[in-house]
């Protein structure tokens, strides 16, 4: 029997101490052992990758040790719920530093490696991150896993182990070029494959009715294809707690049955082909940001991980004595957007067909199990699947969906007799054009709780997209504002700031972020402000070095670092930022002696490969850099950098170095944003619209500490309703006209037609109100520049921003989910409202 963590950490068992102890001596022994016995290397001949892998294995041992104990504790509990976070994306980021921080052995490991002449920072730099997500939605899932473990809530993240994650971005001649991601190439040490826990996933074929022994009408599904799902587990340790949860990602494998082999005798190549096509299911992440493509393979992926997850959950439930009828008492499953919504008919299918429950009982279990989080209002993001495609892949699920829909429509007709328009809107089936399944409606009908991700977003969800659902069952709706983990986004990525904060207010803040309030009085202390500015300068110097290395561009750490990093999308309005830069540039050209605050503009983010305007916006940014960066009239006062291949790792280097955070989406478009939180937590001041979580950030830090500009969501709607005419804005604003004409006349890159589609979009449609907000944005940036000239006032505001960001810890978000959606407490204890 293994001792508990506590016993292991006390001196009670010396042999255990050597194996999983946390002293530098234990750690360097462990790394050495892995080098020697696992990598087959002597320290003198080991490569950096050898050291990285060995260090990671040594850390992983200490995680799994805690994981085994967490699981053991869970199994011995008579009741309680485990959270299953179902997500097609988990953007985990680099694991080494974050795990060392959570284990509390960052310094010990640094010392251990130093004894072998190795710098921990070099290994951290060497690490390649698994890019198994597109952006905010996937990163949110990763932050939530960190907080679930930290709050000691038993939880499993279920998703797909894509062999190729989000593409790697290169910039060639100013354009985005996509290269395949290689996160597995040098080995991924954090996971453990568990082939013995594989499950079978079925596709296609047909269904047939039969009568069971009790004479009941039943249906069976005869599939045409079977695929194996193999789980790969990554341990998720909470911050300085014993709880270690799991991220369980599934890899698709061909099933090799004896029969199949016999069938394929003499047809080896066909058997190989079959294997290849099967394994494409978990091959690659779709790189679309909030706009589904409707590809059959994507639906196959969605069903693949959902079927694996539900099977895994049900199997665990039954193995430990649970009955199918009580599934919801053991599991709270969260649908991270509609991507896993097929879980609703899947659980119904298992309960009805495999376990013989009656419809009403199965439906009750299903609704009590699921919660649904909506992450976007963009109309193009509302997932639908053509009925024919869905039915061909999942014939039994389609029957179940039709039956759910029949009952749903009957229910609507009972409450709203004669209101066929409402029935049409709420139906799971879109009848217009190619008949299709509306996944958001399926997620709603199958869930007991539905939430948006920031206050404004939830309000808009309730008043617009899902208003019919609110009318039917208002009690199911709630808001849970997003949050980010301060362990990764401050402690691990901003050590200088973390040291200063800890020295000032003690070391409780990473687990109780509201404690940052203790910094407030220090904002008035000039000596503290000086140290605050020194930290920022140090971080900016480091980023400047990275920028030089990645782009060849020299930037001045003394200049104002004005940063926008996020996916490239028209609604996020990177092009509004560019219009401002060109406005400043033109002012300098007209008056080279102008007294202007020197600024470094940094952009980063990927464009979906098929999103042409977004790719053109990247070219617009790089062309602006080419124009501005070396112009002698500018004299270094403006620099424009496109930081290639933005990722979690890049973000960790960028957020700590920002002075200004650009959060300038058209009001009503950004559901929440989480980059806004990461910047502000690292002392950047926000320039932003009243959109997503910006509104709540501004409320918390105080309106006087936030640079607000632009139309509100209501004003955007009103302007559109009354016939917004961007051309008129252009005509009437001389400076804007000059900037637009500069772009349109070939002033950037020489070819006048190059940015035609961007400019035409702005002048004739401008759905994202770029021109409407232009002047307000430029004026607001003047206020930013004015404050920058007063470094003491700036530092004061920066300190107050950090001090008041406590609300945006993902710990708070997870507490909200526990209270409003899952009804679980620490160690899975059911809380008020639990089913
Ligand atoms: C998003 C929203 O656009 C963001 O505003 C929000 O912060 C996150 C997390 O809730 O979800 N929805 C969405 O589809 N994406 C988001 O970032 N897209 C990507 O993750 C690429």
Short mmCIF file of C-alpha atoms and ligand atoms in Angstrom, two decimals, residues 89 134-138 140 288-290 337 375-376 453 482 567 571-572 670-674, ligand 1:
data_model
loop_
_atom_site.label_atom_id
_atom_site.label_comp_id
_atom_site.label_asym_id
_atom_site.label_seq_id
_atom_site.Cartn_x
_atom_site.Cartn_y
_atom_site.Cartn_z
CA UNK A 89 -10.63 21.89 -27.30
CA UNK A 134 -8.18 27.65 -31.32
CA UNK A 135 -8.27 30.39 -28.74
CA UNK A 136 -10.33 31.64 -25.83
CA UNK A 137 -12.76 28.75 -25.64
CA UNK A 138 -10.05 26.09 -25.46
CA UNK A 140 -10.88 28.69 -20.81
CA UNK A 288 -11.89 27.70 -37.38
CA UNK A 289 -12.56 30.35 -34.86
CA UNK A 290 -16.26 30.33 -34.10
CA UNK A 337 -20.41 25.16 -26.45
CA UNK A 375 -19.68 31.08 -25.97
CA UNK A 376 -20.71 33.29 -28.84
CA UNK A 453 -19.88 33.81 -20.24
CA UNK A 482 -15.21 33.84 -17.38
CA UNK A 567 -7.49 35.63 -33.04
CA UNK A 571 -15.32 41.91 -35.07
CA UNK A 572 -12.20 42.21 -32.91
CA UNK A 670 -17.18 39.57 -27.97
CA UNK A 671 -18.95 37.17 -25.64
CA UNK A 672 -16.46 37.72 -22.85
CA UNK A 673 -12.81 37.78 -23.79
CA UNK A 674 -10.21 36.45 -21.40
C1 LIG B 1 -15.20 32.48 -27.40
C2 LIG B 1 -15.57 33.96 -27.32
O1 LIG B 1 -15.43 34.53 -28.58
C3 LIG B 1 -14.75 34.73 -26.28
O2 LIG B 1 -15.25 36.02 -26.13
C4 LIG B 1 -14.83 34.00 -24.93
O3 LIG B 1 -14.01 34.64 -23.97
C5 LIG B 1 -14.37 32.56 -25.10
C6 LIG B 1 -14.50 31.76 -23.83
O4 LIG B 1 -15.80 31.86 -23.32
O5 LIG B 1 -15.18 31.90 -26.10
N1 LIG B 1 -16.14 31.75 -28.21
C7 LIG B 1 -15.52 31.15 -29.25
O6 LIG B 1 -16.03 30.44 -30.10
N2 LIG B 1 -14.21 31.47 -29.22
C8 LIG B 1 -13.95 32.25 -28.14
O7 LIG B 1 -12.84 32.67 -27.84
N3 LIG B 1 -13.34 31.11 -30.19
C9 LIG B 1 -12.16 30.48 -29.99
O8 LIG B 1 -11.87 29.92 -28.96
C10 LIG B 1 -11.22 30.52 -31.12
#
